[in-house]
XYZ file of C-alpha atoms in Angstrom:
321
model
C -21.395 84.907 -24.067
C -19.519 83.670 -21.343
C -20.444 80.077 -18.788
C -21.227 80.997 -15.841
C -21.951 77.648 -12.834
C -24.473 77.685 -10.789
C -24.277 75.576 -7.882
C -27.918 74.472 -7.560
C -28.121 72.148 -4.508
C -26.528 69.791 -2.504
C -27.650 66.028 -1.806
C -25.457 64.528 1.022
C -26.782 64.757 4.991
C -23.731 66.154 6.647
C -23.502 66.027 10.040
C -20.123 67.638 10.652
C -20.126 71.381 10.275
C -18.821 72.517 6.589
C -16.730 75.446 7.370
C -16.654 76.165 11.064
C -15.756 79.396 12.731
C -12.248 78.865 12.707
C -11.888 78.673 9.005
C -14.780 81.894 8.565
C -12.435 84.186 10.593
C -9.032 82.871 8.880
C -10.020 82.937 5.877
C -13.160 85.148 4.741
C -12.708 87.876 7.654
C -8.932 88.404 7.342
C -8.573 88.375 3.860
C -11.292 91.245 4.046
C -9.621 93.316 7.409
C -6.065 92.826 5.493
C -7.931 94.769 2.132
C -9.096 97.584 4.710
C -5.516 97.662 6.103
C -4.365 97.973 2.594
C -6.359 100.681 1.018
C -5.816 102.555 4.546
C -2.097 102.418 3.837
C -3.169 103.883 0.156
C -4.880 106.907 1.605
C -2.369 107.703 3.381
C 0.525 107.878 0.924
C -1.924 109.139 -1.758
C -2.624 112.077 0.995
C 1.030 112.167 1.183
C 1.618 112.969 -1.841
C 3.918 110.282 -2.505
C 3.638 108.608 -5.943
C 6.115 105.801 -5.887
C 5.028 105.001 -2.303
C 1.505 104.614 -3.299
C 2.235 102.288 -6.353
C 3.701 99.506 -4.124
C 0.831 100.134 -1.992
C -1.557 99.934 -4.868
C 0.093 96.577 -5.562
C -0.741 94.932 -2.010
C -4.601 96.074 -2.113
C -4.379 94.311 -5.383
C -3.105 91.057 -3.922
C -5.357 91.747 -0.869
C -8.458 92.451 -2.772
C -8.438 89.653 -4.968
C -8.499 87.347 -2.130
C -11.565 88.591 -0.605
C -12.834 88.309 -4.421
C -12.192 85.109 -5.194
C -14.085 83.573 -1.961
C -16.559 86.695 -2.263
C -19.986 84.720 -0.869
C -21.510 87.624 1.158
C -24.073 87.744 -1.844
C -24.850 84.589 -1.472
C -26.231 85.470 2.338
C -27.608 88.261 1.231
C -28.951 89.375 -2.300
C -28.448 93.477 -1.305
C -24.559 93.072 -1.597
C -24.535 90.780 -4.764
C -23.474 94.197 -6.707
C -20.841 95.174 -4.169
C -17.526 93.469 -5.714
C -18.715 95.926 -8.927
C -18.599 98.748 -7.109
C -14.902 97.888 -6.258
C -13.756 95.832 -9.595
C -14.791 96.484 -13.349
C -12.686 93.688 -14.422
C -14.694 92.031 -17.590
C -18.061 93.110 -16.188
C -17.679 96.321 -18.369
C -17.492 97.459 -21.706
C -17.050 101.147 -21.316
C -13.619 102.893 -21.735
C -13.152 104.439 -18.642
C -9.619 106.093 -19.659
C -11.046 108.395 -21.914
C -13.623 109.727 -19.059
C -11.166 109.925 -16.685
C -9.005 112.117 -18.773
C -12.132 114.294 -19.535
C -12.852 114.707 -15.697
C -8.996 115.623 -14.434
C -8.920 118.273 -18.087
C -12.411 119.784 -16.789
C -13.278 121.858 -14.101
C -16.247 120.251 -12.579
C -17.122 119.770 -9.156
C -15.616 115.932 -8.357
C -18.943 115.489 -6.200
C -20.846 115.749 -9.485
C -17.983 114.980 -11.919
C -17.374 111.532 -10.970
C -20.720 109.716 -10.055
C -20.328 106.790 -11.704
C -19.216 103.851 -10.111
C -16.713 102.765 -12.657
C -15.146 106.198 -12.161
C -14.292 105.121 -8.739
C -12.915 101.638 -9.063
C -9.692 99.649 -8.587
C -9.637 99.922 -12.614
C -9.285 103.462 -12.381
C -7.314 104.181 -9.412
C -4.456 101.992 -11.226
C -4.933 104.201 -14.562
C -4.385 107.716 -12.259
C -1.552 106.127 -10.169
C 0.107 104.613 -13.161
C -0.176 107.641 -15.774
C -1.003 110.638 -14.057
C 0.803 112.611 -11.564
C -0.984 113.037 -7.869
C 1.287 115.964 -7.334
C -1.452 117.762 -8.984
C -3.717 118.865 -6.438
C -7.393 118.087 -8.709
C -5.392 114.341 -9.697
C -4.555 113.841 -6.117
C -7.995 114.537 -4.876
C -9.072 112.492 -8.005
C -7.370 109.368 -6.466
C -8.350 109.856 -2.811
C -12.191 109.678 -4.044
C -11.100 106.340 -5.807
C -9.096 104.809 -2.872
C -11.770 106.346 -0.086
C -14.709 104.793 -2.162
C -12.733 101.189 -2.523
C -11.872 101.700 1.300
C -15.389 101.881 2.267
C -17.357 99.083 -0.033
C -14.368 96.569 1.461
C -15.509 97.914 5.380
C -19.196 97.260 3.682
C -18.431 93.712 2.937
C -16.706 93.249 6.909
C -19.947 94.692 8.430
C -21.821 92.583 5.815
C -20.129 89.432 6.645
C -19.810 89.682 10.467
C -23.807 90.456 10.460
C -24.575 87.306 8.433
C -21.590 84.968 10.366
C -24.318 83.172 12.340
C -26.688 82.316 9.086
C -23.415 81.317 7.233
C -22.045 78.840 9.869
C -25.250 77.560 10.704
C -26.432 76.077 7.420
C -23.835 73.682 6.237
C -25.035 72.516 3.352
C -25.578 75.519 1.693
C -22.243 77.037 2.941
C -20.585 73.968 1.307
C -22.422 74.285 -1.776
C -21.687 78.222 -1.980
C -17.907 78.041 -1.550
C -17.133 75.136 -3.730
C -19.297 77.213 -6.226
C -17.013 80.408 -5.665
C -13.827 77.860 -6.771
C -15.544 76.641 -9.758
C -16.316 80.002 -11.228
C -13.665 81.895 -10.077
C -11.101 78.944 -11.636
C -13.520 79.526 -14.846
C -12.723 83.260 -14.948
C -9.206 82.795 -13.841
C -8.455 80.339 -16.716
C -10.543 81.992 -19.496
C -10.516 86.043 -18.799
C -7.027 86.146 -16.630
C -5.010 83.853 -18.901
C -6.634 82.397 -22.040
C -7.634 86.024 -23.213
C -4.387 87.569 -22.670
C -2.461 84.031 -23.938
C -4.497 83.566 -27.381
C -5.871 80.821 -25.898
C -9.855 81.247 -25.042
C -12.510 80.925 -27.564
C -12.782 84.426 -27.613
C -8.927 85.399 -28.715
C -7.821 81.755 -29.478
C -4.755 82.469 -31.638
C -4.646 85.782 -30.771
C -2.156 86.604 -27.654
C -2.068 90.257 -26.018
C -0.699 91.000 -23.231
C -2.429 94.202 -22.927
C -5.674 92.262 -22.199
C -3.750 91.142 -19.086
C -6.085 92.425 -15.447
C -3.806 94.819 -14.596
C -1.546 95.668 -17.418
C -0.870 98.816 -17.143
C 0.552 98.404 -13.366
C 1.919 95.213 -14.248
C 0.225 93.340 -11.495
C -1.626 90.592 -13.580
C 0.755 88.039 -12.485
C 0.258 89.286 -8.579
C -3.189 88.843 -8.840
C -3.369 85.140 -10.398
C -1.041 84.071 -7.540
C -2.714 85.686 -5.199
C -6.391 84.172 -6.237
C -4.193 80.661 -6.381
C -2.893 81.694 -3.079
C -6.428 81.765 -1.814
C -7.674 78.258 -2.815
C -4.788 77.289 -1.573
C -5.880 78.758 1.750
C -9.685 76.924 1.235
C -8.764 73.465 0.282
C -5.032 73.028 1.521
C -4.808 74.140 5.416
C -2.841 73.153 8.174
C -4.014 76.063 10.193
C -7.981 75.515 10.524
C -10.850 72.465 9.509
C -10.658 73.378 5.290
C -12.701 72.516 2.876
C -10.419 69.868 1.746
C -11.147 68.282 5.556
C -14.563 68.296 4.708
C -14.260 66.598 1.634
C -12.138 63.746 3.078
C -14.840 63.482 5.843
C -17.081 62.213 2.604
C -14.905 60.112 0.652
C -13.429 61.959 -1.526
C -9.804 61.736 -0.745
C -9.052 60.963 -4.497
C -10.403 64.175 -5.909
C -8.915 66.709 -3.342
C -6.049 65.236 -3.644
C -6.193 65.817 -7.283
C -7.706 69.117 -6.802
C -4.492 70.240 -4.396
C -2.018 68.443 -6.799
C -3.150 70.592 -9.640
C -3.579 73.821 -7.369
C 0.103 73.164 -6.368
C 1.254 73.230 -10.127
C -0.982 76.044 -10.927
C 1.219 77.872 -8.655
C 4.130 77.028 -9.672
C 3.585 77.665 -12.912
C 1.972 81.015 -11.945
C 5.947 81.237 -10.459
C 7.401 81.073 -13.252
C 5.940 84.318 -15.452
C 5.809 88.013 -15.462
C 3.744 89.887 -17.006
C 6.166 90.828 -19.582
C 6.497 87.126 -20.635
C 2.878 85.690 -20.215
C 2.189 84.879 -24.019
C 4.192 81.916 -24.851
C 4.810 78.721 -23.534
C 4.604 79.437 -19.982
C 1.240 80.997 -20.320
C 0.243 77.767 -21.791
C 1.151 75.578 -19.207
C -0.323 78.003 -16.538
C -3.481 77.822 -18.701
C -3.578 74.103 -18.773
C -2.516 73.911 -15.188
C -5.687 76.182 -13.841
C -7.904 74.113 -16.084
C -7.042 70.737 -14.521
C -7.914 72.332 -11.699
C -11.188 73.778 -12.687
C -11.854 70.448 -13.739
C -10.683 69.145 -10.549
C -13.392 71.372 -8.690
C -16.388 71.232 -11.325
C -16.277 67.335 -12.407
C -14.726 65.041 -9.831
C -15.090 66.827 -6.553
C -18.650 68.194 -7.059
C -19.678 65.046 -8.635
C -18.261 63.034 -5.735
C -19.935 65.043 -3.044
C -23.438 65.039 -4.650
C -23.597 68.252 -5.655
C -26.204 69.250 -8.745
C -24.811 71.971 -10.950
C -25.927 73.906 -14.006
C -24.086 76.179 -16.629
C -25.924 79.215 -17.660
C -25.159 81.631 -20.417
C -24.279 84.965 -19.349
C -22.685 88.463 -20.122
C -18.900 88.272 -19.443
C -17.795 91.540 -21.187
């Protein structure tokens, strides 16, 4: 059973607006046209034929995707799309073995319409396992991994349209927008600490004393690291601006100039510990101070900034497999 918090409600009047337009269109809406861009690019070289090519791709859809992930709050506006990031990501929200399927559909010679129907089958997950073991030279791999990277492709334009329809409802109620993006740092510093890092480290309750670095997000592509810094990369972008009004301005606005300032000054060494591994290296020491770094930082979010700003907060038990 995993912890999953639930931002319940928020206390303080504010009169300034929480996240304004400026920080909505730098932020949520580029981070989700730069994932379009990316699995566009991945199309094309998968179309192409070219293997190596669409690896490197592969890697910047990663990076791109997980920063529309971890400040994913369209399900928030609106309950229909609270699925949608499964659809595009198994990661830890799954306990089948989708290698073995995958294997059975690319040996067999069903129809791909009816062959892969399953959403897993169409994931991030599995596009890395066909890139990364298979060859798309083969005509029924290659069309394989253009189902995959047209399926991602069009869940990540699902989120744009979903997020440029519900703009005005987002911007409009400040409050709750606060209260939904400081919740989307909490829990994804949560997941980041315990699944990305403590699992693979030996150092969550689950595996404690029990490293593997095969448990690593994306070890098979060797992108795990790429991932963490790009998640980091995108609190960094929430709290710790000098582009747009941040969530960190908003938080000085109420006082609580002490705990952002704690919250940036462990986000910056979360990075820079994040710097210092590969994935190759991530059980050890380094992995432990990465660990401990991300949960200062969780702690930064879930005790001393909500607590400062009012908010109410609750930990439920829930499925993390």
């Amino acid at each position: 059973m995993k912890k999953i918090i639930i931002v319940l409600s928020l206390f303080l009047s504010i009169n300034a607006s929480a996240v304004n337009k400026d920080f909505f269109n730098n932020v949520i809406i580029a981070n989700v046209n730069q994932s379009i861009d990316s699995s566009t690019n991945l199309i094309i070289l998968i179309e192409q034929g070219d293997q190596q090519a669409a690896k490197i791709s592969f890697s910047n859809l990663v990076r791109d995707w997980k920063k529309v992930e971890a400040t994913y709050l369209l399900g928030d506006l609106n309950e229909d799309y609270l699925d949608t990031p499964r659809y595009i990501d198994i990661f830890h929200g799954n306990n089948e073995d989708i290698k073995p399927q995958l294997d059975l559909i690319i040996e067999s010679d069903d129809d791909l319409s009816y062959a892969i129907y399953k959403h897993s089958h169409k994931t991030i997950n599995a596009l890395e396992y066909i890139l990364f073991s298979k060859d798309i030279s083969t005509p029924r791999v290659k069309a394989i991994a253009l189902i995959m990277a047209k399926s991602i492709s069009s869940y990540l334009t699902e989120i744009l349209d979903g997020y440029q329809t519900h703009q005005t409802q987002f911007l409009k109620n400040e409050q709750y927008a606060s209260a939904i993006l400081l919740n989307a740092l909490v829990a994804g510093t949560y997941k980041l600490k315990e699944w990305r890092i403590g699992d693979v480290a030996g150092l969550s309750k689950k595996y404690k004393g029990e490293p593997n670095n095969h448990r690593a997000e994306y070890a098979l592509s060797g992108n795990s690291i790429l991932a963490i810094k790009s998640i980091l990369a995108t609190h960094q972008q929430v709290i710790n601006s000098n582009k747009y009004k941040d969530f960190g301005d908003i938080a000085r606005e109420f006082g609580a100039n002490k705990e952002i300032d704690t919250a940036i000054r462990n986000l910056k060494k979360s990075i820079a510990s994040a710097n210092k591994i590969q994935d190759e290296n991530f059980v050890g020491i380094q992995g432990q101070a990465l660990y401990n770094a991300t949960n200062a930082l969780m702690k930064s979010y879930y005790i001393s900034l909500m607590d400062r700003l009012g908010f109410v907060s609750k930990v439920l038990d829930a499925d993390g497999d």
